[in-house]
Tab-separated table of C-alpha atoms in Angstrom:
chain	number	residue	atom	x	y	z
A	1	MET	CA	35.890	7.013	0.531
A	2	LYS	CA	33.713	10.044	1.850
A	3	PRO	CA	33.943	12.597	-0.931
A	4	LEU	CA	32.973	9.607	-3.282
A	5	VAL	CA	29.753	9.355	-1.150
A	6	LEU	CA	28.483	13.160	-1.115
A	7	ALA	CA	29.093	13.130	-4.596
A	8	ALA	CA	26.500	10.095	-5.125
A	9	LEU	CA	23.832	11.678	-3.024
A	10	ALA	CA	24.604	14.833	-4.719
A	11	ALA	CA	23.683	13.085	-8.327
A	12	LEU	CA	20.371	11.415	-6.801
A	13	PRO	CA	18.281	14.660	-7.537
A	14	CYS	CA	19.740	14.467	-11.316
A	15	LEU	CA	19.073	11.101	-11.636
A	16	ALA	CA	15.551	11.590	-10.061
A	17	GLN	CA	14.948	14.335	-12.798
A	18	THR	CA	16.150	12.147	-15.466
A	19	ARG	CA	13.975	9.518	-14.760
A	20	GLY	CA	11.163	8.903	-17.412
A	21	PRO	CA	7.839	9.014	-16.936
A	22	LEU	CA	6.034	5.987	-16.038
A	23	GLU	CA	4.049	4.335	-19.147
A	24	LEU	CA	1.003	2.350	-17.893
A	25	SER	CA	-2.124	0.841	-19.101
A	26	LEU	CA	-5.343	0.326	-17.835
A	27	GLN	CA	-4.547	-3.519	-16.617
A	28	ARG	CA	-1.345	-2.172	-14.793
A	29	ALA	CA	-3.051	0.627	-12.833
A	30	VAL	CA	-5.149	-1.576	-11.514
A	31	GLU	CA	-2.756	-4.179	-10.604
A	32	LEU	CA	-0.417	-1.664	-8.534
A	33	ALA	CA	-3.907	-0.349	-7.136
A	34	THR	CA	-4.967	-3.546	-5.876
A	35	SER	CA	-1.393	-4.547	-4.525
A	36	PRO	CA	-0.830	-4.765	-1.153
A	37	GLU	CA	1.168	-1.623	-1.145
A	38	GLY	CA	-1.816	0.380	-3.124
A	39	ASN	CA	-4.805	1.969	-2.266
A	40	ALA	CA	-5.136	2.316	1.595
A	41	ARG	CA	-8.464	0.646	1.405
A	42	ILE	CA	-6.457	-2.655	0.457
A	43	GLN	CA	-4.552	-2.012	3.125
A	44	ILE	CA	-6.910	-1.526	5.928
A	45	ALA	CA	-9.249	-4.227	4.455
A	46	MET	CA	-5.990	-6.676	5.009
A	47	GLU	CA	-5.719	-5.448	8.584
A	48	GLY	CA	-9.390	-6.661	9.257
A	49	VAL	CA	-8.716	-9.692	8.134
A	50	LYS	CA	-5.829	-9.984	10.656
A	51	GLN	CA	-7.660	-8.641	13.412
A	52	ALA	CA	-10.457	-10.916	12.640
A	53	GLN	CA	-7.822	-13.791	12.440
A	54	ALA	CA	-6.811	-12.904	16.117
A	55	ARG	CA	-10.721	-12.951	17.399
A	56	SER	CA	-10.987	-16.200	16.056
A	57	ALA	CA	-7.728	-17.745	17.728
A	58	GLU	CA	-8.835	-15.871	21.420
A	59	ALA	CA	-12.096	-17.118	20.692
A	60	ARG	CA	-10.841	-21.097	20.283
A	61	GLY	CA	-8.306	-20.323	23.466
A	62	ALA	CA	-11.578	-20.895	25.780
A	63	LEU	CA	-11.508	-24.732	24.412
A	64	LEU	CA	-7.805	-25.274	24.883
A	65	PRO	CA	-6.208	-25.913	27.827
A	66	ASN	CA	-4.667	-22.968	30.081
A	67	VAL	CA	-1.353	-24.030	31.747
A	68	ASP	CA	0.277	-21.870	34.288
A	69	ALA	CA	3.305	-22.144	36.388
A	70	SER	CA	4.356	-20.482	39.638
A	71	VAL	CA	7.221	-20.131	42.221
A	72	SER	CA	6.895	-18.350	45.588
A	73	GLU	CA	8.671	-17.781	48.793
A	74	GLN	CA	7.267	-15.807	51.436
A	75	SER	CA	7.919	-14.749	54.981
A	76	MET	CA	5.308	-14.307	57.146
A	77	THR	CA	4.237	-13.360	60.797
A	78	ARG	CA	0.160	-14.156	62.065
A	79	ASN	CA	-1.952	-12.775	64.422
A	80	LEU	CA	-3.471	-15.736	65.554
A	81	GLN	CA	-6.871	-13.802	67.496
A	82	ALA	CA	-7.447	-11.693	64.090
A	83	PHE	CA	-8.778	-15.542	63.141
A	84	GLY	CA	-10.510	-15.846	66.343
A	85	LEU	CA	-7.737	-18.367	67.673
A	86	ARG	CA	-7.650	-18.172	71.388
A	87	LEU	CA	-6.051	-21.270	72.618
A	88	ASN	CA	-5.085	-21.863	76.387
A	89	SER	CA	-2.295	-23.579	77.218
A	90	PRO	CA	-2.629	-26.881	78.620
A	91	LEU	CA	0.915	-26.933	80.367
A	92	PRO	CA	0.843	-24.610	82.973
A	93	GLY	CA	3.463	-21.627	82.992
A	94	PHE	CA	3.220	-22.156	79.326
A	95	GLN	CA	1.340	-19.426	77.459
A	96	ILE	CA	0.769	-20.143	73.588
A	97	PRO	CA	1.480	-16.753	71.446
A	98	GLU	CA	-0.916	-14.271	70.069
A	99	PHE	CA	1.501	-13.336	67.743
A	100	VAL	CA	3.602	-16.222	65.461
A	101	GLY	CA	6.372	-15.621	63.267
A	102	PRO	CA	8.181	-14.713	60.803
A	103	PHE	CA	8.413	-18.216	58.870
A	104	LYS	CA	8.874	-18.857	56.068
A	105	VAL	CA	6.749	-20.544	53.213
A	106	PHE	CA	7.986	-22.323	49.824
A	107	ASP	CA	5.810	-23.183	46.878
A	108	VAL	CA	6.360	-24.170	43.318
A	109	ARG	CA	3.649	-25.498	41.606
A	110	GLY	CA	1.579	-25.589	37.787
A	111	THR	CA	-1.785	-25.825	37.626
A	112	ALA	CA	-4.160	-26.873	34.323
A	113	SER	CA	-7.296	-26.223	33.465
A	114	GLN	CA	-9.731	-27.403	30.411
A	115	SER	CA	-13.216	-26.615	29.125
A	116	VAL	CA	-14.778	-30.083	28.943
A	117	PHE	CA	-18.315	-29.299	28.253
A	118	ASP	CA	-19.276	-25.256	26.972
A	119	PHE	CA	-21.641	-24.908	23.983
A	120	SER	CA	-21.569	-21.322	24.641
A	121	ALA	CA	-18.053	-21.356	24.160
A	122	ILE	CA	-18.121	-23.925	21.154
A	123	ARG	CA	-20.990	-21.641	19.552
A	124	ARG	CA	-18.695	-18.376	19.870
A	125	PHE	CA	-15.841	-20.062	18.136
A	126	GLN	CA	-17.976	-20.775	15.249
A	127	ALA	CA	-19.059	-17.050	15.121
A	128	SER	CA	-15.355	-15.761	15.066
A	129	ARG	CA	-14.833	-18.408	12.629
A	130	ALA	CA	-17.962	-17.169	10.141
A	131	GLY	CA	-16.375	-13.302	11.476
A	132	VAL	CA	-12.879	-14.469	9.282
A	133	ASP	CA	-14.455	-15.288	6.283
A	134	SER	CA	-16.495	-11.991	6.146
A	135	ALA	CA	-13.102	-10.499	6.618
A	136	LYS	CA	-11.704	-12.359	4.060
A	137	ALA	CA	-15.165	-11.628	1.452
A	138	GLU	CA	-14.430	-7.901	2.500
A	139	ARG	CA	-11.291	-7.757	1.214
A	140	GLU	CA	-12.283	-9.149	-1.991
A	141	ALA	CA	-15.167	-6.821	-2.119
A	142	ALA	CA	-12.357	-3.855	-1.140
A	143	ASP	CA	-10.504	-5.097	-4.299
A	144	ASP	CA	-13.622	-4.881	-6.420
A	145	ALA	CA	-13.978	-1.555	-5.540
A	146	VAL	CA	-10.658	0.064	-5.792
A	147	ALA	CA	-10.416	-1.623	-8.827
A	148	SER	CA	-13.587	-0.106	-10.567
A	149	LEU	CA	-12.318	3.072	-8.738
A	150	THR	CA	-9.376	2.854	-10.402
A	151	ALA	CA	-9.921	2.186	-13.971
A	152	LYS	CA	-12.826	5.240	-13.778
A	153	ALA	CA	-9.625	7.157	-12.810
A	154	TYR	CA	-7.917	5.778	-15.693
A	155	VAL	CA	-10.994	6.498	-17.902
A	156	THR	CA	-11.189	9.966	-17.070
A	157	ALA	CA	-8.035	9.912	-17.454
A	158	LEU	CA	-8.065	8.934	-21.316
A	159	ARG	CA	-11.096	11.290	-21.403
A	160	THR	CA	-8.577	14.447	-20.844
A	161	GLN	CA	-6.129	13.225	-23.063
A	162	ALA	CA	-8.658	12.387	-25.822
A	163	GLU	CA	-10.044	16.489	-25.150
A	164	VAL	CA	-6.113	17.516	-25.770
A	165	ASP	CA	-5.794	15.449	-28.455
A	166	ALA	CA	-8.900	17.381	-29.958
A	167	ALA	CA	-8.064	20.732	-28.624
A	168	GLU	CA	-5.107	20.493	-30.240
A	169	ALA	CA	-6.496	19.241	-33.608
A	170	ASN	CA	-9.049	22.536	-33.312
A	171	VAL	CA	-6.290	24.377	-32.637
A	172	GLU	CA	-4.707	22.969	-36.254
A	173	LEU	CA	-8.065	23.620	-37.957
A	174	ALA	CA	-8.331	27.304	-36.891
A	175	GLN	CA	-4.964	28.027	-37.929
A	176	ALA	CA	-5.954	26.430	-41.030
A	177	VAL	CA	-8.930	28.464	-41.321
A	178	LEU	CA	-6.855	31.563	-40.671
A	179	ARG	CA	-4.699	31.131	-43.419
A	180	GLN	CA	-7.023	30.483	-46.088
A	181	ALA	CA	-8.984	33.712	-44.525
A	182	GLU	CA	-6.053	35.698	-44.413
A	183	ARG	CA	-4.832	34.020	-48.413
A	184	GLN	CA	-8.603	34.993	-49.381
A	185	LYS	CA	-8.064	38.934	-48.161
A	186	THR	CA	-4.847	38.915	-50.214
A	187	ALA	CA	-6.438	37.537	-53.464
A	188	GLY	CA	-8.924	40.422	-53.082
A	189	THR	CA	-12.157	38.084	-52.518
A	190	GLY	CA	-12.431	38.053	-48.422
A	191	THR	CA	-12.983	41.010	-46.109
A	192	GLY	CA	-10.663	41.819	-43.266
A	193	ILE	CA	-13.529	40.715	-40.700
A	194	GLU	CA	-13.446	37.180	-41.960
A	195	VAL	CA	-9.848	37.487	-40.967
A	196	THR	CA	-10.886	38.630	-37.416
A	197	ARG	CA	-13.663	36.184	-36.982
A	198	ALA	CA	-11.006	33.635	-37.827
A	199	ARG	CA	-8.461	34.759	-35.515
A	200	VAL	CA	-10.855	35.148	-32.017
A	201	GLN	CA	-12.169	31.357	-33.326
A	202	LEU	CA	-7.744	30.460	-33.009
A	203	SER	CA	-7.783	32.307	-29.835
A	204	ASN	CA	-10.935	30.276	-28.140
A	205	GLU	CA	-9.555	27.165	-29.541
A	206	GLN	CA	-6.066	28.147	-27.843
A	207	GLN	CA	-7.815	28.821	-24.269
A	208	ARG	CA	-9.765	25.289	-25.072
A	209	ARG	CA	-6.751	23.732	-24.855
A	210	LEU	CA	-5.257	25.461	-21.869
A	211	VAL	CA	-8.222	24.472	-19.626
A	212	ALA	CA	-8.005	20.672	-21.309
A	213	GLN	CA	-4.403	20.178	-20.092
A	214	ASN	CA	-5.268	21.322	-16.690
A	215	ASP	CA	-7.932	18.626	-16.650
A	216	ARG	CA	-5.224	16.400	-17.735
A	217	ARG	CA	-3.019	17.260	-15.149
A	218	ARG	CA	-5.880	16.783	-12.327
A	219	ALA	CA	-6.883	13.579	-13.818
A	220	HIS	CA	-3.427	11.683	-13.906
A	221	LEU	CA	-3.207	13.261	-10.248
A	222	GLU	CA	-6.856	11.349	-9.351
A	223	LEU	CA	-5.492	8.447	-10.678
A	224	LEU	CA	-2.296	8.729	-8.950
A	225	ARG	CA	-4.440	9.251	-5.410
A	226	ALA	CA	-6.403	5.794	-6.804
A	227	MET	CA	-3.477	3.995	-6.822
A	228	GLY	CA	-1.916	5.027	-4.084
A	229	MET	CA	1.108	6.082	-5.440
A	230	ARG	CA	3.428	9.335	-5.168
A	231	LEU	CA	1.665	12.269	-6.600
A	232	ASP	CA	5.249	13.762	-8.479
A	233	THR	CA	4.690	10.692	-10.721
A	234	THR	CA	5.152	11.784	-13.932
A	235	LEU	CA	2.351	9.062	-16.240
A	236	THR	CA	2.269	8.359	-19.537
A	237	LEU	CA	-1.039	6.532	-20.618
A	238	THR	CA	-0.504	3.481	-23.452
A	239	ASP	CA	-3.872	3.107	-23.996
A	240	ARG	CA	-6.459	5.619	-26.023
A	241	LEU	CA	-10.301	5.820	-25.274
A	242	ALA	CA	-12.179	3.625	-27.804
A	243	TYR	CA	-15.444	1.798	-28.320
A	244	THR	CA	-15.494	-1.976	-27.953
A	245	PRO	CA	-19.336	-2.939	-28.539
A	246	VAL	CA	-19.485	-5.911	-26.068
A	247	ASP	CA	-22.587	-8.877	-26.035
A	248	ARG	CA	-25.349	-7.602	-23.464
A	249	ALA	CA	-26.849	-10.043	-21.059
A	250	THR	CA	-30.311	-10.005	-19.665
A	251	ILE	CA	-31.486	-8.674	-16.676
A	252	GLU	CA	-31.906	-12.195	-14.948
A	253	GLN	CA	-28.434	-13.149	-16.190
A	254	ALA	CA	-26.891	-10.084	-15.153
A	255	GLN	CA	-29.025	-10.326	-11.447
A	256	LYS	CA	-27.983	-13.769	-11.173
A	257	LEU	CA	-24.271	-13.255	-12.184
A	258	ALA	CA	-24.446	-10.577	-9.456
A	259	LEU	CA	-25.675	-12.470	-6.907
A	260	ASP	CA	-23.104	-15.350	-7.308
A	261	THR	CA	-20.021	-13.415	-7.413
A	262	ARG	CA	-20.815	-9.468	-5.729
A	263	HIS	CA	-17.948	-10.164	-2.843
A	264	ASP	CA	-19.922	-7.410	-0.520
A	265	LEU	CA	-22.662	-9.115	-0.660
A	266	ALA	CA	-21.055	-12.370	0.551
A	267	ALA	CA	-19.462	-10.379	2.921
A	268	GLN	CA	-22.846	-9.244	4.346
A	269	GLN	CA	-23.763	-13.097	4.416
A	270	GLU	CA	-21.446	-13.968	6.534
A	271	ARG	CA	-21.665	-11.280	8.659
A	272	ALA	CA	-25.343	-12.445	9.073
A	273	GLU	CA	-24.393	-15.833	9.733
A	274	ASN	CA	-21.615	-14.293	12.463
A	275	ALA	CA	-24.853	-12.647	14.562
A	276	ARG	CA	-26.516	-15.685	14.159
A	277	LEU	CA	-23.909	-17.732	15.688
A	278	ALA	CA	-23.526	-15.198	18.471
A	279	ALA	CA	-27.152	-15.333	19.293
A	280	SER	CA	-26.977	-18.804	19.625
A	281	ALA	CA	-24.163	-18.468	21.971
A	282	THR	CA	-25.677	-15.911	24.021
A	283	LYS	CA	-28.573	-18.284	24.010
A	284	LEU	CA	-26.490	-21.622	24.956
A	285	GLU	CA	-25.482	-19.535	28.167
A	286	ARG	CA	-28.148	-20.683	29.890
A	287	LEU	CA	-26.842	-24.896	29.718
A	288	PRO	CA	-24.424	-25.648	32.535
A	289	SER	CA	-20.582	-26.247	31.797
A	290	VAL	CA	-18.113	-28.664	32.922
A	291	ALA	CA	-14.270	-27.804	33.400
A	292	GLY	CA	-11.484	-29.881	34.923
A	293	PHE	CA	-8.708	-28.404	36.745
A	294	ALA	CA	-5.321	-29.781	38.407
A	295	ASP	CA	-2.634	-28.143	40.304
A	296	TYR	CA	0.588	-30.122	41.273
A	297	GLY	CA	3.907	-28.405	43.377
A	298	SER	CA	6.175	-28.573	46.168
A	299	ILE	CA	5.082	-26.324	49.522
A	300	GLY	CA	7.423	-26.339	52.561
A	301	SER	CA	9.381	-23.747	55.081
A	302	SER	CA	12.022	-23.913	52.253
A	303	ILE	CA	13.293	-25.430	48.804
A	304	ASN	CA	15.000	-28.744	50.633
A	305	HIS	CA	12.081	-29.492	52.847
A	306	ALA	CA	9.013	-28.792	50.492
A	307	ILE	CA	6.796	-31.840	50.487
A	308	PRO	CA	4.861	-32.923	46.228
A	309	THR	CA	1.120	-32.018	47.239
A	310	ARG	CA	-1.565	-32.228	44.117
A	311	THR	CA	-4.831	-31.718	43.627
A	312	PHE	CA	-7.372	-32.379	40.846
A	313	GLY	CA	-10.918	-32.265	40.074
A	314	VAL	CA	-13.842	-31.289	37.583
A	315	ALA	CA	-16.147	-28.528	38.212
A	316	VAL	CA	-19.566	-28.337	37.118
A	317	LYS	CA	-21.029	-24.565	36.942
A	318	LEU	CA	-24.908	-24.144	36.576
A	319	PRO	CA	-26.057	-20.686	35.851
A	320	ILE	CA	-28.854	-19.593	38.033
A	321	PHE	CA	-29.541	-15.806	38.260
A	322	ASP	CA	-27.263	-12.798	37.183
A	323	GLY	CA	-29.075	-9.799	37.702
A	324	GLY	CA	-30.665	-9.864	34.018
A	325	ARG	CA	-27.336	-9.523	32.461
A	326	ARG	CA	-27.897	-12.759	30.333
A	327	ASP	CA	-30.935	-11.926	29.233
A	328	ALA	CA	-30.186	-8.659	28.065
A	329	ARG	CA	-27.373	-9.979	25.967
A	330	ARG	CA	-29.750	-12.123	24.594
A	331	ALA	CA	-32.075	-9.491	23.127
A	332	GLU	CA	-29.374	-7.183	22.684
A	333	SER	CA	-27.742	-10.553	19.855
A	334	GLN	CA	-30.978	-11.072	18.595
A	335	SER	CA	-31.358	-7.258	17.709
A	336	GLN	CA	-28.176	-7.815	15.872
A	337	LEU	CA	-29.410	-10.715	14.248
A	338	ARG	CA	-32.619	-8.901	12.660
A	339	THR	CA	-30.604	-6.124	11.930
A	340	GLU	CA	-28.284	-7.917	9.901
A	341	LYS	CA	-30.794	-9.859	8.072
A	342	VAL	CA	-32.338	-6.577	6.783
A	343	ARG	CA	-28.983	-5.024	5.739
A	344	THR	CA	-29.155	-8.411	3.792
A	345	ALA	CA	-32.156	-8.157	2.295
A	346	ASP	CA	-31.773	-4.189	1.214
A	347	LEU	CA	-28.056	-5.382	-0.174
A	348	ARG	CA	-30.060	-7.622	-2.435
A	349	GLU	CA	-32.535	-4.752	-3.781
A	350	GLN	CA	-29.912	-2.073	-3.902
A	351	ILE	CA	-27.725	-4.897	-6.674
A	352	GLU	CA	-30.913	-5.345	-8.699
A	353	LEU	CA	-31.048	-1.918	-8.668
A	354	GLU	CA	-27.726	-1.121	-9.716
A	355	VAL	CA	-27.900	-4.174	-12.241
A	356	ARG	CA	-30.555	-2.613	-14.098
A	357	LEU	CA	-29.463	1.033	-13.856
A	358	ALA	CA	-25.795	-0.395	-15.254
A	359	LEU	CA	-27.386	-2.270	-18.312
A	360	ASP	CA	-29.960	0.726	-19.163
A	361	ALA	CA	-26.383	2.955	-19.080
A	362	VAL	CA	-24.737	0.662	-21.221
A	363	GLU	CA	-27.705	1.058	-23.912
A	364	SER	CA	-28.143	4.188	-23.909
A	365	ALA	CA	-24.155	4.927	-24.017
A	366	GLU	CA	-24.394	2.477	-27.145
A	367	GLU	CA	-27.026	4.794	-28.777
A	368	GLN	CA	-25.079	8.092	-27.925
A	369	VAL	CA	-21.640	6.767	-29.057
A	370	LYS	CA	-23.427	5.827	-32.802
A	371	VAL	CA	-25.163	9.405	-32.817
A	372	ALA	CA	-21.899	11.445	-31.844
A	373	GLU	CA	-20.077	9.166	-34.231
A	374	GLY	CA	-22.691	10.024	-37.396
A	375	GLY	CA	-22.685	14.085	-35.986
A	376	LEU	CA	-18.979	14.002	-36.459
A	377	GLU	CA	-18.892	12.803	-39.893
A	378	LEU	CA	-21.797	15.065	-41.171
A	379	ALA	CA	-19.863	18.178	-39.207
A	380	GLU	CA	-16.376	17.091	-41.085
A	381	ASN	CA	-18.132	16.853	-44.541
A	382	GLU	CA	-20.141	20.309	-43.595
A	383	LEU	CA	-16.828	21.729	-42.614
A	384	ALA	CA	-14.782	20.645	-46.041
A	385	GLN	CA	-17.937	21.937	-48.089
A	386	ALA	CA	-17.597	25.070	-46.377
A	387	GLN	CA	-14.003	25.373	-47.288
A	388	ARG	CA	-14.422	24.712	-50.525
A	389	ARG	CA	-16.871	26.805	-51.109
A	390	TYR	CA	-15.175	29.553	-49.575
A	391	GLU	CA	-12.334	29.129	-51.567
A	392	ALA	CA	-14.216	29.515	-54.518
A	393	GLY	CA	-15.731	32.483	-53.430
A	394	VAL	CA	-19.303	31.509	-53.241
A	395	ALA	CA	-19.748	31.861	-49.261
A	396	SER	CA	-18.323	33.992	-46.680
A	397	GLY	CA	-15.948	32.799	-44.070
A	398	LEU	CA	-18.885	32.885	-41.690
A	399	GLU	CA	-20.107	29.994	-43.239
A	400	VAL	CA	-16.621	28.291	-42.444
A	401	THR	CA	-16.215	29.677	-38.704
A	402	ASP	CA	-19.846	28.192	-37.716
A	403	ALA	CA	-18.834	24.395	-39.363
A	404	GLN	CA	-15.687	24.656	-37.963
A	405	THR	CA	-17.456	25.714	-34.131
A	406	ARG	CA	-19.811	22.263	-35.145
A	407	VAL	CA	-16.933	20.044	-35.838
A	408	ALA	CA	-15.293	21.093	-32.451
A	409	ARG	CA	-18.919	20.650	-31.077
A	410	ALA	CA	-19.078	17.338	-32.552
A	411	ARG	CA	-15.673	15.897	-31.476
A	412	ASP	CA	-16.564	16.780	-28.154
A	413	ASN	CA	-19.596	14.734	-27.725
A	414	ARG	CA	-18.196	11.927	-29.419
A	415	ILE	CA	-15.228	11.674	-26.712
A	416	ALA	CA	-18.370	12.066	-24.119
A	417	ALA	CA	-20.108	9.532	-25.464
A	418	VAL	CA	-17.420	6.944	-25.653
A	419	SER	CA	-16.222	8.105	-22.601
A	420	GLY	CA	-19.799	7.430	-20.642
A	421	TYR	CA	-19.727	3.998	-22.910
A	422	ASN	CA	-16.515	2.924	-20.827
A	423	LEU	CA	-17.464	4.299	-17.664
A	424	ALA	CA	-20.982	2.680	-17.849
A	425	ARG	CA	-19.305	-0.917	-18.806
A	426	LEU	CA	-17.201	-0.641	-15.731
A	427	GLU	CA	-20.376	0.735	-14.020
A	428	LEU	CA	-21.651	-2.768	-15.128
A	429	GLY	CA	-18.751	-4.910	-14.118
A	430	GLN	CA	-18.844	-3.099	-10.492
A	431	ALA	CA	-22.568	-4.338	-10.420
A	432	THR	CA	-22.264	-7.659	-11.327
A	433	GLY	CA	-19.264	-8.509	-9.540
A	434	THR	CA	-17.040	-9.127	-12.550
A	435	ILE	CA	-15.332	-6.114	-12.577
A	436	ARG	CA	-11.458	-7.208	-12.612
A	437	GLN	CA	-12.161	-10.071	-14.702
A	438	MET	CA	-13.292	-7.380	-16.995
A	439	LEU	CA	-9.957	-5.672	-16.780
A	440	GLN	CA	-7.497	-8.289	-17.082
């Protein structure tokens, strides 16, 4: 049995090596990143919700009964004079001792207390519930942020893949131009400098391909990091970098959508509500509070000689003076409330700015894509014409090399434009709070 186990363990590395790459779409990447085991930010936000719920339960405990039980048995001695007891015996010849004991006391008792009237505790509980709502909204905001981060990393990886594909196409084009130059030289219509120039161009394109491949590896690592996955995972991206036009909303529509759906704004509004309720709780500390209390148990010299006793009543607590601590807490809570109001107003203005910038970026990116596609088409036509002219012997190889360089630049421009457009769309989705709906 043991050799079989050792053989199975030895085969694990081989199985890991033979495991194929992970096929990953954009939607799947976002799902993995926003899962409970995905990005660390999601896990931290989930723990934040649990902590807020625990604080709410703690605040609720001040409104619920508090019940304790105790059992004690003591052996005691006492110096009566230490308590001011100096007793004279009424009987001649009998002296009351100053020191008494040892004697035993057995007590088994249950105690309970219940808040009856405490507006401050009620307000603190309400503030804690607002804190839970804020933590849940922050969890949703974390999902949006991680989805946006992962989507941008995926688009960047798609761009590097497109750059690698373009580099491969440029290398193939350079090889074709080199073969054409060699044929022209063999036929006597070309020169050695044209062959050398074509070889230099091929070397340059091969260098660009190496750089593009390195950029792709780096982009894959950044994508794995955004998803919270192992960095030694091999990825195969199933989507491709493409331009898909969409209907743009007006600024007013986008701003209204953002104010209604942005989870970070909802979280900030809940924090402001939490601060308001906390300030109110501090203010209500000046009001009287009423609590009931009771205890019941048996006490005696031993468990066999215990007698039941009980106490119950109502206590009214009226704050009068605490050295100014209450006023200091009230001033601090009011300052925190004003701070949260400023943050809420500032976040609204920031959302308006982000929406405007995102809409402008999408509009500009669309124009760039159109220009880049037109430029690529013209560059490819120019290259075809230059190759025909060179083949016919009415142009030099320099004209082909220049056209080849412009085609490579036009391909890079189109990749950059399409990538910029997709990133701009993601920015708009993040600005309006619809990033996850966009990626579904």
